mmCIF file of C-alpha atoms and ligand atoms in Angstrom:
data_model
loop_
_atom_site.group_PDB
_atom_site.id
_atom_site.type_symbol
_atom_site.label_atom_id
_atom_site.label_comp_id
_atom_site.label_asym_id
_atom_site.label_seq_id
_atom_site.Cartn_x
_atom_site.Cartn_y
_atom_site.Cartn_z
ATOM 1 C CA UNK A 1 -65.728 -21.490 9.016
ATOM 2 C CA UNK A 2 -63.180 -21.998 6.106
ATOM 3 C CA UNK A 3 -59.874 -20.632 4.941
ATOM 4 C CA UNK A 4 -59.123 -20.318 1.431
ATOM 5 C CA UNK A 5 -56.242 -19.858 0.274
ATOM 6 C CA UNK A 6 -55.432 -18.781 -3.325
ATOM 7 C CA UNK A 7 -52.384 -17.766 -5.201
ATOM 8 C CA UNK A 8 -52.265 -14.031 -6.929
ATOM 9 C CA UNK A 9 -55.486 -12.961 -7.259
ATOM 10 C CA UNK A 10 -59.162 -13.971 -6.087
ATOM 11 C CA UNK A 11 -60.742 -16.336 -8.207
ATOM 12 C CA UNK A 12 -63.440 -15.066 -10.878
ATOM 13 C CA UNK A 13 -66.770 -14.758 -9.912
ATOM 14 C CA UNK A 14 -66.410 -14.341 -6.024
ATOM 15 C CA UNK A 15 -69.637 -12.631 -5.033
ATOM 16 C CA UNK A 16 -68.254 -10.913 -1.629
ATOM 17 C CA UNK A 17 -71.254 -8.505 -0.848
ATOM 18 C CA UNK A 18 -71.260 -4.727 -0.508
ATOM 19 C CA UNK A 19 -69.122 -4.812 2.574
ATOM 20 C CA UNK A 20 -65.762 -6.624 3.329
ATOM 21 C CA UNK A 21 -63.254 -6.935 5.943
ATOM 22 C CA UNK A 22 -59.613 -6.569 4.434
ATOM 23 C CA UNK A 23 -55.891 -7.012 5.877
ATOM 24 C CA UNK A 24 -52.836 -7.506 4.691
ATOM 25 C CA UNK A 25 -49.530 -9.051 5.667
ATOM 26 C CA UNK A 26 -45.731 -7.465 4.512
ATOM 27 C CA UNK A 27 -42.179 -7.778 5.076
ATOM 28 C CA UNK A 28 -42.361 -5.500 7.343
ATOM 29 C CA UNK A 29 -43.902 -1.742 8.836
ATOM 30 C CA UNK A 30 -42.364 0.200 6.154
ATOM 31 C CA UNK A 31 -44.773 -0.143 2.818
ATOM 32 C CA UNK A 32 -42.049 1.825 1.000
ATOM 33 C CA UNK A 33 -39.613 -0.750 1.928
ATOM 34 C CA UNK A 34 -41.860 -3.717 2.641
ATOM 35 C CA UNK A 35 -43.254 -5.796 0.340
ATOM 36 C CA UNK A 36 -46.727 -7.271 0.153
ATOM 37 C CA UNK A 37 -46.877 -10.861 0.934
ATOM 38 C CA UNK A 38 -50.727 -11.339 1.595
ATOM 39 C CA UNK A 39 -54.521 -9.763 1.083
ATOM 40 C CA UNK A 40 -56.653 -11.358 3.914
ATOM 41 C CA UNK A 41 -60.826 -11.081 3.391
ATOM 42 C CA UNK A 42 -64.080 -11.870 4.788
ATOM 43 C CA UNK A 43 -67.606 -10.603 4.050
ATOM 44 C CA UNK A 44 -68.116 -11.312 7.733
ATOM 45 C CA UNK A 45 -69.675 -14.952 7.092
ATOM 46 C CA UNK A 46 -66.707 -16.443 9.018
ATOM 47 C CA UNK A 47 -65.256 -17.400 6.171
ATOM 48 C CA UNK A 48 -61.669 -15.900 5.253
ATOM 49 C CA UNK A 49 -60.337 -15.585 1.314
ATOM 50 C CA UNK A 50 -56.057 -15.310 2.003
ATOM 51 C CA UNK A 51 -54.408 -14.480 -1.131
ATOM 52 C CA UNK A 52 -50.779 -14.842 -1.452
ATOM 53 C CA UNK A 53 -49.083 -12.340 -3.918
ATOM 54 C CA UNK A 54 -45.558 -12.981 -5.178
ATOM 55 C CA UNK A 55 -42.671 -10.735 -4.783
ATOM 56 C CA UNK A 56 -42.877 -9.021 -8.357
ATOM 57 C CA UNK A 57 -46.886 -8.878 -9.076
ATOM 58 C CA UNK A 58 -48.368 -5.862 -10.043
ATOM 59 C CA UNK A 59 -51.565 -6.825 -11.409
ATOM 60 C CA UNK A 60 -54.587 -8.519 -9.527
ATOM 61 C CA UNK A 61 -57.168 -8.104 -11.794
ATOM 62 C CA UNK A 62 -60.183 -9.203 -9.297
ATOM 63 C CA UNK A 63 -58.763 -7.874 -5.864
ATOM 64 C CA UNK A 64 -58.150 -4.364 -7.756
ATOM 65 C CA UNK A 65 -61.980 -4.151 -8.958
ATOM 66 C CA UNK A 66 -62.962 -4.727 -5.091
ATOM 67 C CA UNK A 67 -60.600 -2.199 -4.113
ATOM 68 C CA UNK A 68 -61.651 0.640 -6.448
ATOM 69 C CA UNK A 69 -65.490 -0.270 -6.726
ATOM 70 C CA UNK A 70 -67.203 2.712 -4.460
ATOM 71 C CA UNK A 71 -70.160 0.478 -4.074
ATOM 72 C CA UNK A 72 -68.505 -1.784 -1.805
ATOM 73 C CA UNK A 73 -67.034 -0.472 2.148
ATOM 74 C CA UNK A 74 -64.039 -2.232 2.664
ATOM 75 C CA UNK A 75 -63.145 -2.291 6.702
ATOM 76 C CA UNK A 76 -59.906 -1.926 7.747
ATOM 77 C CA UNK A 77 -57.942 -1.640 11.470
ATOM 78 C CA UNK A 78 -55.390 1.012 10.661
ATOM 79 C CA UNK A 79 -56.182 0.843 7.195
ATOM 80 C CA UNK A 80 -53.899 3.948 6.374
ATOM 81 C CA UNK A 81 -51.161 1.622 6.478
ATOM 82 C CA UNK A 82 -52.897 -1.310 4.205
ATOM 83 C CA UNK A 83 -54.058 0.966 1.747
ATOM 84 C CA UNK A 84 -51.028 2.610 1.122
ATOM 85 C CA UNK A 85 -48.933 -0.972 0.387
ATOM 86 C CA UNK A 86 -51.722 -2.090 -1.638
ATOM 87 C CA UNK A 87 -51.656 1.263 -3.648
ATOM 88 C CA UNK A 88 -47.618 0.623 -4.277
ATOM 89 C CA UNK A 89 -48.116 -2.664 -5.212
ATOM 90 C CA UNK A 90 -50.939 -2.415 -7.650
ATOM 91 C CA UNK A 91 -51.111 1.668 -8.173
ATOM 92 C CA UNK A 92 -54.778 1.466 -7.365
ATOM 93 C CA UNK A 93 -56.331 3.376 -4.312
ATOM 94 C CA UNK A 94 -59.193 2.087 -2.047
ATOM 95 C CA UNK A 95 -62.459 4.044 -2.253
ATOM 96 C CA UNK A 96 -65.440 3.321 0.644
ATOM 97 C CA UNK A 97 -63.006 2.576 3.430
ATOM 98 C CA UNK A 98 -64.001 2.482 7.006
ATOM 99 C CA UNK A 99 -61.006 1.734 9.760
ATOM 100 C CA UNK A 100 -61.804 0.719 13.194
ATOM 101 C CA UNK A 101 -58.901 2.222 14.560
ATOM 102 C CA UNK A 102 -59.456 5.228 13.539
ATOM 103 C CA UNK A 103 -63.641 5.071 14.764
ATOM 104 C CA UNK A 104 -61.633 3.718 18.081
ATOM 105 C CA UNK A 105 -59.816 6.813 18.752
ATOM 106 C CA UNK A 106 -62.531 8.957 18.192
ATOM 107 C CA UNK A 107 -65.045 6.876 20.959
ATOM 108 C CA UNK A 108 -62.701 4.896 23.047
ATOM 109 C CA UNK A 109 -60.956 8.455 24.475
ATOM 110 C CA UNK A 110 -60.712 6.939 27.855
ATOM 111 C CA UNK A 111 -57.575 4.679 27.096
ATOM 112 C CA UNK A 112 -54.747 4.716 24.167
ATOM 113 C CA UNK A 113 -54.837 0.576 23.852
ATOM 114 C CA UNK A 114 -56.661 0.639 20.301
ATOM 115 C CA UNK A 115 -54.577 -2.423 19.008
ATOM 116 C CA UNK A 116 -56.883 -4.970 17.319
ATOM 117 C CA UNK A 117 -56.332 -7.080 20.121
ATOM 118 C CA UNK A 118 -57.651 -4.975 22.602
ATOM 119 C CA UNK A 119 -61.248 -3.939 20.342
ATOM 120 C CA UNK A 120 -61.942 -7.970 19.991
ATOM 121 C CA UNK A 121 -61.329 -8.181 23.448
ATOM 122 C CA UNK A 122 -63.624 -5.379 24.847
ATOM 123 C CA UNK A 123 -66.041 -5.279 22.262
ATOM 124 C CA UNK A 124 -67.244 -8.459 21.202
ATOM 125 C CA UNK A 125 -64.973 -10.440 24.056
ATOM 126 C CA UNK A 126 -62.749 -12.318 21.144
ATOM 127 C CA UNK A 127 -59.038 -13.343 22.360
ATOM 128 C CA UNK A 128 -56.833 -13.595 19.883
ATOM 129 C CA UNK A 129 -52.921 -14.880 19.871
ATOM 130 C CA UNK A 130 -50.926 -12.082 17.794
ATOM 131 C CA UNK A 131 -48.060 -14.687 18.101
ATOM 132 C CA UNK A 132 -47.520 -14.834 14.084
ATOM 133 C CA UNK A 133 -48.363 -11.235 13.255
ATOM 134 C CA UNK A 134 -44.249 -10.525 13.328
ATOM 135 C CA UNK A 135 -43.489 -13.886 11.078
ATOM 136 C CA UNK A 136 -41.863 -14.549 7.920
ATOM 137 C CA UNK A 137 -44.686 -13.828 5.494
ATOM 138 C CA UNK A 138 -42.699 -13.804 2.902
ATOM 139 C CA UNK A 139 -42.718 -17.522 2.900
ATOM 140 C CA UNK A 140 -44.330 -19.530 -0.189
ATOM 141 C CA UNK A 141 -45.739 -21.703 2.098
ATOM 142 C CA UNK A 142 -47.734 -20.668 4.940
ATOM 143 C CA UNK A 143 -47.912 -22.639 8.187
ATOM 144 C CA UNK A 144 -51.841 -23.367 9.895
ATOM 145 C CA UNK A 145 -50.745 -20.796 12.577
ATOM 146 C CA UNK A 146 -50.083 -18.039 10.256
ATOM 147 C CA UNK A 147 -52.886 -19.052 7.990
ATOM 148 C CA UNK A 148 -55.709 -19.065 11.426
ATOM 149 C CA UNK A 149 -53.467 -15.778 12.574
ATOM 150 C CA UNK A 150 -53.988 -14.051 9.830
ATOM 151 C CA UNK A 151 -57.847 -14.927 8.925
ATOM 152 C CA UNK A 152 -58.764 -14.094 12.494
ATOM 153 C CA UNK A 153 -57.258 -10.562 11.722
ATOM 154 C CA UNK A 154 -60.453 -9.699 9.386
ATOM 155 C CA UNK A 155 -63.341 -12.827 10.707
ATOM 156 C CA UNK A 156 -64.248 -10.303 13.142
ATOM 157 C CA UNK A 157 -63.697 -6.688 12.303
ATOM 158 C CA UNK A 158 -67.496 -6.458 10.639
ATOM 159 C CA UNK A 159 -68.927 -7.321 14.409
ATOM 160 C CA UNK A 160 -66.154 -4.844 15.647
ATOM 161 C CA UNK A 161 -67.613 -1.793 13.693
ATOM 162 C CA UNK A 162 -70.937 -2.590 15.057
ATOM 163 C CA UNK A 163 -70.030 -2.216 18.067
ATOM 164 C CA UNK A 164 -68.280 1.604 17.327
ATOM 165 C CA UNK A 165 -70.726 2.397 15.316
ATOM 166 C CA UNK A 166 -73.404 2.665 18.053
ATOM 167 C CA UNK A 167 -71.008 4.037 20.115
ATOM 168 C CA UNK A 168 -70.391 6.694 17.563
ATOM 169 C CA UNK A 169 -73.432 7.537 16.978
ATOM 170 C CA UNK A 170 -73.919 7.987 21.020
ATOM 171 C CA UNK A 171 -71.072 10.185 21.040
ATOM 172 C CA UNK A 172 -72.605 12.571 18.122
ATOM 173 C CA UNK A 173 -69.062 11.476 16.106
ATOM 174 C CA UNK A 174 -70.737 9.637 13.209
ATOM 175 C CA UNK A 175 -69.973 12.615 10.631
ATOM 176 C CA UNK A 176 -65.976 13.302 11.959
ATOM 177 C CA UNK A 177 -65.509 10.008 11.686
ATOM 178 C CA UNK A 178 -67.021 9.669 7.933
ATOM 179 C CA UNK A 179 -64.806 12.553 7.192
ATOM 180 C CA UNK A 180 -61.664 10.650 8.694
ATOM 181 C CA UNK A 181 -62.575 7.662 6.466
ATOM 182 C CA UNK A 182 -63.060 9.839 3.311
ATOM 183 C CA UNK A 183 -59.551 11.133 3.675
ATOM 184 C CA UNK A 184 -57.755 8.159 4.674
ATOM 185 C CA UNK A 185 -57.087 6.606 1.365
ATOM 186 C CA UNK A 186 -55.341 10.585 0.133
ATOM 187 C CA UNK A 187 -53.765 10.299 3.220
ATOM 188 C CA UNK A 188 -52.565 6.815 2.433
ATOM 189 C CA UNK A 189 -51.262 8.211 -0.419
ATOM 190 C CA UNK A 190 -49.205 10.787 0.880
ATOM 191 C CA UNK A 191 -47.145 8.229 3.109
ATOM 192 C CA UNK A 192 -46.021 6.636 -0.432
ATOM 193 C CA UNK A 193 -45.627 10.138 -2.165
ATOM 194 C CA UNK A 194 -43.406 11.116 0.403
ATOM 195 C CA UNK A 195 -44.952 12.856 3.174
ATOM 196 C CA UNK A 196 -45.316 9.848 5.879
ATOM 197 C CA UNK A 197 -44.515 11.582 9.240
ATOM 198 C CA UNK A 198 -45.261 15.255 8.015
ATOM 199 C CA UNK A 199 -48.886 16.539 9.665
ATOM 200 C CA UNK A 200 -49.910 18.379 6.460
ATOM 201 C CA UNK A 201 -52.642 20.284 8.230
ATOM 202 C CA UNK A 202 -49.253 21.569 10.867
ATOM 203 C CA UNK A 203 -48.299 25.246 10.747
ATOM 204 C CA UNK A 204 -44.157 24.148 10.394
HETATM 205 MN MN1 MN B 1 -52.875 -8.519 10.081
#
C-alpha cells in the first residue's frame, strides 16, 4: 500500500490496467469557478498515483491518453462532476466511465445517503474520515492527512462497484445503468457549456 505522489502529469510508462479508479480534488464545488488542484488513481492494487496539477496547466500528456482511451473504464463516485473539471482543464472528455453514485441510486432506492462514505461503509464495511475533503488543496504542499484522505477516496471504489454490480444485475438495472454511464461524460459537458442545473430532457 503506497502513495505516489507526482507533479503535473503521470510518469511515462505507467502500465495501470484496463480499469482505474479516478478522483479529483478542486478549489471548490463549482468546476467553472474551481480550479483543479489534484487527479487521484488506483488500478485497485491498493496502491494510489496523486498527481498535483498547477494552477495554469493545460496539458497532461499521459493522464489525457488514460482519459480518452475507450479501452480502459475509468470509475468514478459522482463522476459528472470530475469529468467535467478535468474536461475544462485539459479540453479532453472521459470515454468508458462507470460512477458508483450513479449505479447507487439506481439499486440502493431504499435510502438517499449515497455519499462515498456511506457505500464503503455498507458495502465493503470501510470507515473513512472525510475530515480533509473541504481543505486547502490548492496548497503546493500536501499534508499526510490530505495525501491518505484523498488516496482512500479511489483505494476502494473498484471493490465498491462489485458490490453494485451484483446488485444491479439482481435488480434487472445492468442496461439503465450502462446507458446512465454512456451519457455522463455529454452530460458532464453540458454543466461547462452552460446548462448545469437545466434537466434537458424537462418539458420547460
Ligand atoms: Mn475526493
Amino acid at each position: 500500500m503506497t502513495n505516489y505522489l507526482y507533479q503535473n502529469d503521470l510518469p511515462d510508462n505507467l502500465n495501470l490496467g484496463n480499469m482505474i479508479a479516478i478522483d479529483t480534488e478542486t478549489m471548490g464545488l463549482n468546476p467553472s469557478r474551481d480550479r483543479l488542484c489534484l487527479i487521484q488513481i488506483s488500478c485497485g492494487d491498493g496502491d494510489a498515483h496523486l498527481i498535483q496539477i498547477s494552477s495554469d496547466q493545460k496539458i497532461a500528456k499521459n493522464i489525457c491518453s488514460l482519459l480518452e482511451n475507450p479501452e480502459i473504464l475509468k470509475i468514478f463516485h459522482f463522476g459528472r462532476f470530475d469529468i467535467a473539471v478535468l474536461f475544462k482543464q485539459f479540453n479532453v472528455l472521459c470515454e468508458s466511465v462507470y460512477c458508483t453514485k450513479i449505479a447507487s441510486k439506481l439499486v440502493r432506492t431504499f435510502t438517499d445517503r449515497h455519499g462515498l462514505k456511506n457505500l464503503l461503509h455498507e458495502l465493503i464495511a470501510i470507515d473513512v474520515s472525510k475530515q480533509q475533503q473541504s481543505s486547502d488543496w490548492g496548497n503546493p504542499v500536501l499534508t499526510q492527512a490530505q495525501i491518505e484522505y484523498a488516496a482512500s477516496d479511489v483505494l476502494y471504489l473498484h471493490r465498491v462497484k462489485e458490490e453494485l454490480d451484483v446488485r444491479l444485475a439482481r435488480e434487472n438495472r445492468t442496461d439503465i445503468a450502462q446507458a446512465c454511464f454512456d451519457f455522463l461524460p455529454k452530460r458532464a459537458q453540458l454543466d461547462i457549456l452552460g446548462w448545469p442545473d437545466n434537466d434537458i430532457f424537462s418539458h420547460s
